[in-house]
PDB file of C-alpha atoms in Angstrom:
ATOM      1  CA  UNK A 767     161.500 150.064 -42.847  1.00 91.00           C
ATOM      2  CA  UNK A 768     160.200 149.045 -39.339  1.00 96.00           C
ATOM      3  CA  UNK A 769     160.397 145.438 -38.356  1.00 98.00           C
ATOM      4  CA  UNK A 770     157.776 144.315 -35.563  1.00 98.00           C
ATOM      5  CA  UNK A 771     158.261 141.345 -34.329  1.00 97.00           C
ATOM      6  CA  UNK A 772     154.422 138.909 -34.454  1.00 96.00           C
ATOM      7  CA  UNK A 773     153.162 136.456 -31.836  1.00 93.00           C
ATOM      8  CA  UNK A 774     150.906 135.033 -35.020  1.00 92.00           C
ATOM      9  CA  UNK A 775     148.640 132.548 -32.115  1.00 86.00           C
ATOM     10  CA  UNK A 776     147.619 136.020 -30.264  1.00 86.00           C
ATOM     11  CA  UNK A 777     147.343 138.246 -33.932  1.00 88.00           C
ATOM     12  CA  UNK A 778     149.416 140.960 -31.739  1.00 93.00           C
ATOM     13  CA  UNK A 779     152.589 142.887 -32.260  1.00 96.00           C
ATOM     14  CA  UNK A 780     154.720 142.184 -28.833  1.00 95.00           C
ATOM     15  CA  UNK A 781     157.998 143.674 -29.819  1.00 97.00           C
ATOM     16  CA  UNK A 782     159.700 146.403 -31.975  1.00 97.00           C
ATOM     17  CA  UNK A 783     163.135 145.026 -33.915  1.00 97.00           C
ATOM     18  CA  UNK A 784     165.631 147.231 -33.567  1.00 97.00           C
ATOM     19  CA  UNK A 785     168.289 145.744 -35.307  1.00 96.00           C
ATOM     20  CA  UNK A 786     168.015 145.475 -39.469  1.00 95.00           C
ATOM     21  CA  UNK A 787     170.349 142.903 -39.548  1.00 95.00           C
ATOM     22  CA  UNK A 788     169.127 140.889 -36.257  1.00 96.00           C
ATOM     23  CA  UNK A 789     165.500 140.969 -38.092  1.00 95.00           C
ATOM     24  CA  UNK A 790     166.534 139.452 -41.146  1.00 95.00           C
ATOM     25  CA  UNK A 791     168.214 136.746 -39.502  1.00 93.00           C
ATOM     26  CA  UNK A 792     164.832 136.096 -37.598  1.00 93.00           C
ATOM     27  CA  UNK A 793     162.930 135.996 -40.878  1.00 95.00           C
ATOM     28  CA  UNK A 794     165.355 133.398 -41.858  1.00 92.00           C
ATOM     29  CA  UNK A 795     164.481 130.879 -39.189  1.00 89.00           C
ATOM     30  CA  UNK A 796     161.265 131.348 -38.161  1.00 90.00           C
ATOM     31  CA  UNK A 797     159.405 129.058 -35.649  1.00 86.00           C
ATOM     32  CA  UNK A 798     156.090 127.427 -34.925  1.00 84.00           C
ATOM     33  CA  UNK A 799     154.618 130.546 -33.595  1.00 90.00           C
ATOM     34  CA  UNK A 800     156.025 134.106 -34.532  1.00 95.00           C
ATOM     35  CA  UNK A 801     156.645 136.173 -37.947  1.00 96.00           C
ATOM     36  CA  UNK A 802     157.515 139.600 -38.640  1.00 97.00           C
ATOM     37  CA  UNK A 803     155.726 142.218 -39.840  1.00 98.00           C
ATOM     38  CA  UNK A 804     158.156 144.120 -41.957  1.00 97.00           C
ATOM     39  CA  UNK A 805     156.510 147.575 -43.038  1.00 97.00           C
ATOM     40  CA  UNK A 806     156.853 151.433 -43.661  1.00 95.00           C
ATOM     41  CA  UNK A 807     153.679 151.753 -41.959  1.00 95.00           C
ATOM     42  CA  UNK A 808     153.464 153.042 -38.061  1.00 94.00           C
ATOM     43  CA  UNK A 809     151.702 151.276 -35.580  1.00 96.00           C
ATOM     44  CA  UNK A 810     150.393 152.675 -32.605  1.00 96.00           C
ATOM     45  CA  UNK A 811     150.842 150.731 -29.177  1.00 95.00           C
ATOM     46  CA  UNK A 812     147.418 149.190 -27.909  1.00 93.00           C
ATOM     47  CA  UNK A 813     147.079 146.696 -25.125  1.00 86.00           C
ATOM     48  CA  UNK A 814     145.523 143.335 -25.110  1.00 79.00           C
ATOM     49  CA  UNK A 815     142.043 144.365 -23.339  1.00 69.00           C
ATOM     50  CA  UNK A 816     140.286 140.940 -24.017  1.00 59.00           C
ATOM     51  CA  UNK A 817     141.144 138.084 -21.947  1.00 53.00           C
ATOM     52  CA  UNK A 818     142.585 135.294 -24.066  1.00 48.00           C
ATOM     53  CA  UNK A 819     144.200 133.275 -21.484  1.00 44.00           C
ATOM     54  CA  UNK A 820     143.864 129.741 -21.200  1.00 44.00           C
ATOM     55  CA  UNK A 821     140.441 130.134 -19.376  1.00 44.00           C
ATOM     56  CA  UNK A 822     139.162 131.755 -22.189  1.00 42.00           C
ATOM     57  CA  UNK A 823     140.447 128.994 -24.974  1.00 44.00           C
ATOM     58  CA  UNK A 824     143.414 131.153 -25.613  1.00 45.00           C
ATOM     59  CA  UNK A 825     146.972 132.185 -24.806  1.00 46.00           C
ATOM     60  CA  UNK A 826     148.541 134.210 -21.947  1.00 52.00           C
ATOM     61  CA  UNK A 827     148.037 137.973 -22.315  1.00 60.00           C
ATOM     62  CA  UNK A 828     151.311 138.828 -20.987  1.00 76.00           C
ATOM     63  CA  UNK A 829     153.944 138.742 -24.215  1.00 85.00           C
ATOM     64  CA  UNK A 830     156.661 136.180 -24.295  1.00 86.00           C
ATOM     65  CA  UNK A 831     159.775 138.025 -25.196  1.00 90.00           C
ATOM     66  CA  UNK A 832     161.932 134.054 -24.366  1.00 89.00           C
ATOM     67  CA  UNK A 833     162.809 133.814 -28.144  1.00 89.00           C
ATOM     68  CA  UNK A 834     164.003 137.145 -28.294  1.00 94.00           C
ATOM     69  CA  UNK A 835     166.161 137.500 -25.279  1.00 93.00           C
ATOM     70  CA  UNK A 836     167.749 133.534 -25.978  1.00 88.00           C
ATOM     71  CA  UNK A 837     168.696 134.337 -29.093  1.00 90.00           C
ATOM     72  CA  UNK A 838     170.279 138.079 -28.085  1.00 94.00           C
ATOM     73  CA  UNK A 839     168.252 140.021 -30.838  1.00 95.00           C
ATOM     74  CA  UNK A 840     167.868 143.714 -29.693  1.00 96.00           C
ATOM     75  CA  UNK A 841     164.331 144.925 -29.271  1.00 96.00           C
ATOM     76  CA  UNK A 842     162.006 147.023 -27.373  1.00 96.00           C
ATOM     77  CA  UNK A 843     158.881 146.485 -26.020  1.00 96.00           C
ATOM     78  CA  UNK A 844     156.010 147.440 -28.258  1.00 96.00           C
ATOM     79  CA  UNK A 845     152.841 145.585 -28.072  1.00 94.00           C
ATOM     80  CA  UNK A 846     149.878 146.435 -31.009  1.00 95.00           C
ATOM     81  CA  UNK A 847     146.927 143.820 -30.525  1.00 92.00           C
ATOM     82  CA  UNK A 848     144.097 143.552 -33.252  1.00 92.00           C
ATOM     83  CA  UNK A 849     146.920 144.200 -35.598  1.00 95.00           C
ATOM     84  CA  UNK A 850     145.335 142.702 -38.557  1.00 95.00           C
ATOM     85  CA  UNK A 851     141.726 143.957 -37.736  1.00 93.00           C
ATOM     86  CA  UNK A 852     142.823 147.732 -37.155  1.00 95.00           C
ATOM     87  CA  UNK A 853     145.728 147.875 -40.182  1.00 97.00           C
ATOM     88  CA  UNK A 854     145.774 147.240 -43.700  1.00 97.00           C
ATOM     89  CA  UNK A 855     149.015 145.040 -43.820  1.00 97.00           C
ATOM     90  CA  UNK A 856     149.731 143.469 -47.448  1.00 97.00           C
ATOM     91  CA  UNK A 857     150.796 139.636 -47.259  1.00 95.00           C
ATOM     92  CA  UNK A 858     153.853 140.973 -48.727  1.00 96.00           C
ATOM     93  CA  UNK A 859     154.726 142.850 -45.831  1.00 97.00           C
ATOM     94  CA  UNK A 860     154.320 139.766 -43.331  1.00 97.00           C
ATOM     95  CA  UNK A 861     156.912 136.982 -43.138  1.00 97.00           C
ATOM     96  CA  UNK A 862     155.947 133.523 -41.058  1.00 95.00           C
ATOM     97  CA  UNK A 863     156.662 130.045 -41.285  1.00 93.00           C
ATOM     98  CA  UNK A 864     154.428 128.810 -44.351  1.00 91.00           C
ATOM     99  CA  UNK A 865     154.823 125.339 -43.168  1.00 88.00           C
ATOM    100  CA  UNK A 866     152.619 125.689 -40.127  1.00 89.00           C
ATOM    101  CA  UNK A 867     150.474 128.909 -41.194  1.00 91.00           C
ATOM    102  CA  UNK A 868     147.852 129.872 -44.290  1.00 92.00           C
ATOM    103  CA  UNK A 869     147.114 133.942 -44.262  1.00 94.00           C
ATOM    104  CA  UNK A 870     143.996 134.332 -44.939  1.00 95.00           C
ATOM    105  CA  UNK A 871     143.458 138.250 -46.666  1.00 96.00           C
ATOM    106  CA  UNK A 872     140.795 140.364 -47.573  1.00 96.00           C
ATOM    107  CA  UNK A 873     139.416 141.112 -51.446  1.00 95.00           C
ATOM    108  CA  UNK A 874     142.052 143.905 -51.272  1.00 95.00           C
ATOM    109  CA  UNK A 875     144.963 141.051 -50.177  1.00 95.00           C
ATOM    110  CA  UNK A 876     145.492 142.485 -46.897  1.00 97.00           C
ATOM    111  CA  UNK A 877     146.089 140.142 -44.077  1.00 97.00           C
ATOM    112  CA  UNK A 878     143.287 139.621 -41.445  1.00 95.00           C
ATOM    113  CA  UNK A 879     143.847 136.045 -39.568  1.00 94.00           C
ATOM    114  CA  UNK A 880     146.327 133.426 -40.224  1.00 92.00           C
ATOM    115  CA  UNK A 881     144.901 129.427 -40.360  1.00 90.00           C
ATOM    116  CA  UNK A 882     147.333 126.668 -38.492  1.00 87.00           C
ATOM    117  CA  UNK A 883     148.164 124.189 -40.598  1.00 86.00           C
ATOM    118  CA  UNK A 884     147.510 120.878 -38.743  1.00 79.00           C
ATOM    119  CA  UNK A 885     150.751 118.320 -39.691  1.00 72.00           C
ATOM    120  CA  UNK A 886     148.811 115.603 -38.524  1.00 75.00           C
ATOM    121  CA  UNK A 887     148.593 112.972 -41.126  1.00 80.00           C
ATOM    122  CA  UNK A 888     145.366 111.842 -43.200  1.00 83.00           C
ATOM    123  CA  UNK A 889     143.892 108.815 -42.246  1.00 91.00           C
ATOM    124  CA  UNK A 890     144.753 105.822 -43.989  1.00 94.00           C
ATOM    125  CA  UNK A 891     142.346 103.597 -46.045  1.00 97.00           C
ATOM    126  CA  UNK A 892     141.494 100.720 -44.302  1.00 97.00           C
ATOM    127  CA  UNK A 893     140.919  97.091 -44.485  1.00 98.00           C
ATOM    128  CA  UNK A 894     137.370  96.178 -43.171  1.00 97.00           C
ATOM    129  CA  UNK A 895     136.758  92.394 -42.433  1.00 98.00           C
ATOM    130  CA  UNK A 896     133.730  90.412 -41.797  1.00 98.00           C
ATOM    131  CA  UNK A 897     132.611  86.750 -41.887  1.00 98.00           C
ATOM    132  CA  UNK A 898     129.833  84.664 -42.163  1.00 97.00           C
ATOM    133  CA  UNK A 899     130.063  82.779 -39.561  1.00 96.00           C
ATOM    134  CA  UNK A 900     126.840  83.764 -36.800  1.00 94.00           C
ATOM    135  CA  UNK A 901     127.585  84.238 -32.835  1.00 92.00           C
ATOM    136  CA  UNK A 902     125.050  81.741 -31.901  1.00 86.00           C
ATOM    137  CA  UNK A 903     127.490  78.678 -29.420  1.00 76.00           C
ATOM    138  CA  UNK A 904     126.437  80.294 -27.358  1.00 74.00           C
ATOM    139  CA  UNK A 905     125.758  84.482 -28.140  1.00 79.00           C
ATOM    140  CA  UNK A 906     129.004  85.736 -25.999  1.00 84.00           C
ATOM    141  CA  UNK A 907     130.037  88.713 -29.029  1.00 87.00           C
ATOM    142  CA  UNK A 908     132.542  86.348 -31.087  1.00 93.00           C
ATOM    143  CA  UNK A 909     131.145  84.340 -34.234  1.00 96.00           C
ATOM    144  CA  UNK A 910     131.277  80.806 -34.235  1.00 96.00           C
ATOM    145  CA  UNK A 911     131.565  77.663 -36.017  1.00 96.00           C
ATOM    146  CA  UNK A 912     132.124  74.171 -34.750  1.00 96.00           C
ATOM    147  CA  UNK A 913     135.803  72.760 -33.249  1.00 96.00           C
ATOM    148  CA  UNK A 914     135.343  69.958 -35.640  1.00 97.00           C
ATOM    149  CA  UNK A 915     138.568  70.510 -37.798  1.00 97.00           C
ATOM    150  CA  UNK A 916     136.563  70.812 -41.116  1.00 97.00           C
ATOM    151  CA  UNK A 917     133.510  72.908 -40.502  1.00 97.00           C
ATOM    152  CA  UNK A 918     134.186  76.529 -42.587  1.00 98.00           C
ATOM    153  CA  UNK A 919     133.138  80.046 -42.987  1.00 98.00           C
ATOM    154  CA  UNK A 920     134.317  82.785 -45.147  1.00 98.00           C
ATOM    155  CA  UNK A 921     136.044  85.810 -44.227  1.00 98.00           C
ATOM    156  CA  UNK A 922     135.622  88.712 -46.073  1.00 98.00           C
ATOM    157  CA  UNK A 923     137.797  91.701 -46.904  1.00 98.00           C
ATOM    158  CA  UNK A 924     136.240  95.032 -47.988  1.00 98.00           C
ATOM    159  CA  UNK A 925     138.961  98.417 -48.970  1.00 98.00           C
ATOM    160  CA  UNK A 926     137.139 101.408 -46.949  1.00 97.00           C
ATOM    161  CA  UNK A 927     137.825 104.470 -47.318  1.00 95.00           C
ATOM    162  CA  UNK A 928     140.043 105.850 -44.114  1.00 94.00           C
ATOM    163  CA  UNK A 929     137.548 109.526 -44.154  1.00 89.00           C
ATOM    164  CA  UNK A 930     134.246 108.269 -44.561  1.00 90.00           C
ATOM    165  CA  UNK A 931     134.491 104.457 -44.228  1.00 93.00           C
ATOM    166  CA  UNK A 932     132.898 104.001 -48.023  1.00 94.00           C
ATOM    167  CA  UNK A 933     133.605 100.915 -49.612  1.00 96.00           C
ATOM    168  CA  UNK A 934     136.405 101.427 -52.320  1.00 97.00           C
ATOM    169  CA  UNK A 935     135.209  99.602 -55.551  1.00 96.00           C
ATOM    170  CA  UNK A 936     137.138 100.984 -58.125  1.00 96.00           C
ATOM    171  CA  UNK A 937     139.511  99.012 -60.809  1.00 96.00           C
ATOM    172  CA  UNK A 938     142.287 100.777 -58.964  1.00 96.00           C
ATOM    173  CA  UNK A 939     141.594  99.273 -55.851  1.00 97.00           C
ATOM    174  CA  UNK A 940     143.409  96.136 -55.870  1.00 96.00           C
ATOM    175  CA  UNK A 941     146.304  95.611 -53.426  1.00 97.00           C
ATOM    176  CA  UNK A 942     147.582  92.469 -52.475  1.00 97.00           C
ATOM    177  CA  UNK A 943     146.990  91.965 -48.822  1.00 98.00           C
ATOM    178  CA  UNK A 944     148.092  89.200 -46.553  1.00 98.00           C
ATOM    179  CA  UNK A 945     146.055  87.094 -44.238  1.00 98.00           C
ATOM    180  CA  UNK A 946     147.124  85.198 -41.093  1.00 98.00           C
ATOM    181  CA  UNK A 947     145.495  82.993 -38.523  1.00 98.00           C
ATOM    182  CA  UNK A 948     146.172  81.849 -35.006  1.00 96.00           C
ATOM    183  CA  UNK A 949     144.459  78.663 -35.429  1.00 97.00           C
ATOM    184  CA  UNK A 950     142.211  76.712 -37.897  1.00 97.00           C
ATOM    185  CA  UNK A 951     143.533  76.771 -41.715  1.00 98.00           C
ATOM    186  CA  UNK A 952     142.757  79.571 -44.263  1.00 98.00           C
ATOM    187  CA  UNK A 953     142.035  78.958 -47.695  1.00 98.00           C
ATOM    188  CA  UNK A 954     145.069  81.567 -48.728  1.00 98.00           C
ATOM    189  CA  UNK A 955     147.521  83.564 -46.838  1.00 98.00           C
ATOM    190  CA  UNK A 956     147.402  86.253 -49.817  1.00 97.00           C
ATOM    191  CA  UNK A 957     145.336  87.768 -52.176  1.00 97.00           C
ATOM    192  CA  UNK A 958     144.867  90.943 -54.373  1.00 97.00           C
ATOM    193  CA  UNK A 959     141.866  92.502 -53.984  1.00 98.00           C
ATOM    194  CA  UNK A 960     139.634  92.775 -57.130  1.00 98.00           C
ATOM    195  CA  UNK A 961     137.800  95.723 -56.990  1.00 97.00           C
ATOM    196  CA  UNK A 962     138.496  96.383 -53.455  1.00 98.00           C
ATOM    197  CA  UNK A 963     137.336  93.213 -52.449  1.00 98.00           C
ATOM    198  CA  UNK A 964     138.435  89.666 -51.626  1.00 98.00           C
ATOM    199  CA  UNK A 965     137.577  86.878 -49.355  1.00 98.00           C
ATOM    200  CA  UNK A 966     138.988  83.204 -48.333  1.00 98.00           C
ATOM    201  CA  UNK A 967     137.919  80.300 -46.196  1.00 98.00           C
ATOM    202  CA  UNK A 968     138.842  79.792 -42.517  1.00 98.00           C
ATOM    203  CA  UNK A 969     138.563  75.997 -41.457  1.00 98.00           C
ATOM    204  CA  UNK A 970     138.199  75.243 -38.207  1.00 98.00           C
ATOM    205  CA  UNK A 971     140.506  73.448 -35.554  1.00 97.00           C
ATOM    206  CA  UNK A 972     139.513  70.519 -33.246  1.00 96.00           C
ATOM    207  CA  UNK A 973     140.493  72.904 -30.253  1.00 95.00           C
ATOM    208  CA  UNK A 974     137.999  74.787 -28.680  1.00 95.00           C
ATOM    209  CA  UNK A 975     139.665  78.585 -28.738  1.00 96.00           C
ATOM    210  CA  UNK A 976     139.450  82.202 -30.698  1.00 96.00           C
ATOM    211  CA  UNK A 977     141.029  82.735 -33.295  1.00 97.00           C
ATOM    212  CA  UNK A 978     142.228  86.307 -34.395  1.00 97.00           C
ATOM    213  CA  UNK A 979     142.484  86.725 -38.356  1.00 98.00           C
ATOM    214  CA  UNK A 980     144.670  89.276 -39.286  1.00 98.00           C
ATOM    215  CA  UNK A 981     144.814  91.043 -42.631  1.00 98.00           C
ATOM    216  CA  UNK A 982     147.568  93.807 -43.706  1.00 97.00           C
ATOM    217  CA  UNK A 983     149.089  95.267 -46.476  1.00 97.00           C
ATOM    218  CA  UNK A 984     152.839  94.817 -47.099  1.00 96.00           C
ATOM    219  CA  UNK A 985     153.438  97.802 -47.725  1.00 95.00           C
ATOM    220  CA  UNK A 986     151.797  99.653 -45.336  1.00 94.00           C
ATOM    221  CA  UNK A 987     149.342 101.907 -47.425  1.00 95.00           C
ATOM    222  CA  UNK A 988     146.377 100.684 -46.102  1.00 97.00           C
ATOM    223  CA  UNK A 989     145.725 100.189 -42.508  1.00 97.00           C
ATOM    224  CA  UNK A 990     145.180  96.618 -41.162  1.00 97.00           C
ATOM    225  CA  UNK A 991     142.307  94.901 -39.885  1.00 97.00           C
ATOM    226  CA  UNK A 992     141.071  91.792 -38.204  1.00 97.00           C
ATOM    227  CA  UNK A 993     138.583  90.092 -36.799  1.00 97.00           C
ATOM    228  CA  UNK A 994     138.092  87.109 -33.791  1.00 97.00           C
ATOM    229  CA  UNK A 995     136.275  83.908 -34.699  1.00 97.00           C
ATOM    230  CA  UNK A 996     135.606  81.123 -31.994  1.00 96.00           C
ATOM    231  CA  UNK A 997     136.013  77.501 -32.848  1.00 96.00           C
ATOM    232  CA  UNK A 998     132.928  76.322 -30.122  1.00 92.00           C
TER     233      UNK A 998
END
């Protein structure tokens, strides 16, 4: 059994393990970027001849042997590029970090690329607000109502969906969210929505200022929003 040692971000073979026992404990603990190939078959040695350095959206041609030498595993040089384009290598026979990598094989289940898994978290549904209230004391981008103390408008609350920013409508969609002001009075500080949906009444201070209303959920799942209304 030969182990070769797989920079999986350039699809080449940089290295030939030369140690059974060093290669195993590699296999054990492997990183963000390498696996090992671990195969009866022979490779032959064939140099990188298209550029992928970072001018060319890629990585460095030259091979990074840092993980090898750190770590004191015993090795020789062997580089093999287009690995998985000019061998038939079963996904058996390759070990990587499944965490950060999806193989992606043939009809015949040979390897031919490898997909990066992206850890970067889904967007989260989101609360969308709106009002009634018309930007029109004077038009400067911020709805209005008068600084009277008792004139009103409604402020909306809508569950959108964090991918497409659909409106969530369903039975299931009814968290209780919490609304706050920073001036004026609101009708309720929470609700839960009904069908994704809920709305309360913002009355108006005698101070002429905006006024951000905030709405959250507790617990986090959903993703806040707000909107600024100007007592004018």
């Amino acid at each position: 059994m030969t182990y070769y040692f797989l920079d999986i971000l350039q699809k080449c073979v940089i290295a030939r393990l030369t140690d059974d026992e060093q290669a195993q404990e590699i296999i054990a603990a492997l990183g963000s970027r390498y696996g090992v190939i671990e195969t009866e078959q022979a490779f032959t040695e064939k140099e990188i001849t298209v550029p992928t350095g970072p001018a060319a959206g890629g990585m460095d041609t030259t091979p990074d042997y840092g993980p090898l030498v750190t770590r004191e595993i015993a090795y020789e040089p062997f580089v093999v590029a287009d690995v998985f384009t000019d061998y038939d290598i079963p996904a058996a026979e390759v070990n990587y970090n499944a965490s950060r990598y999806d193989p992606e094989t043939d009809a015949q289940g040979f390897v031919r690329d490898f997909t990066r898994i992206l850890n970067t978290p889904p967007p989260k549904d989101f609360l969308r607000v709106t009002t009634d209230a018309t930007d029109d004391n004077p038009p400067d981008g911020y709805p209005d109502i008068p600084a009277d103390g008792a004139s009103t408008c409604r402020i909306m609350i809508q569950k959108a969906n964090g991918w497409t920013g659909e409106d969530m409508t369903g039975p299931e969609d009814n968290e209780l969210i919490q609304i706050s002001t920073e001036a004026g009075r609101l009708s309720a500080v929470q609700a839960n929505l009904v069908d994704g949906y809920a709305e309360v009444i913002l009355t108006s201070s005698s101070d002429t200022v905006i006024t951000q209303v905030r709405v959250h959920d507790p617990t986090e799942t959903l993703a806040e929003g707000s909107i600024q209304i100007q007592f004018a």
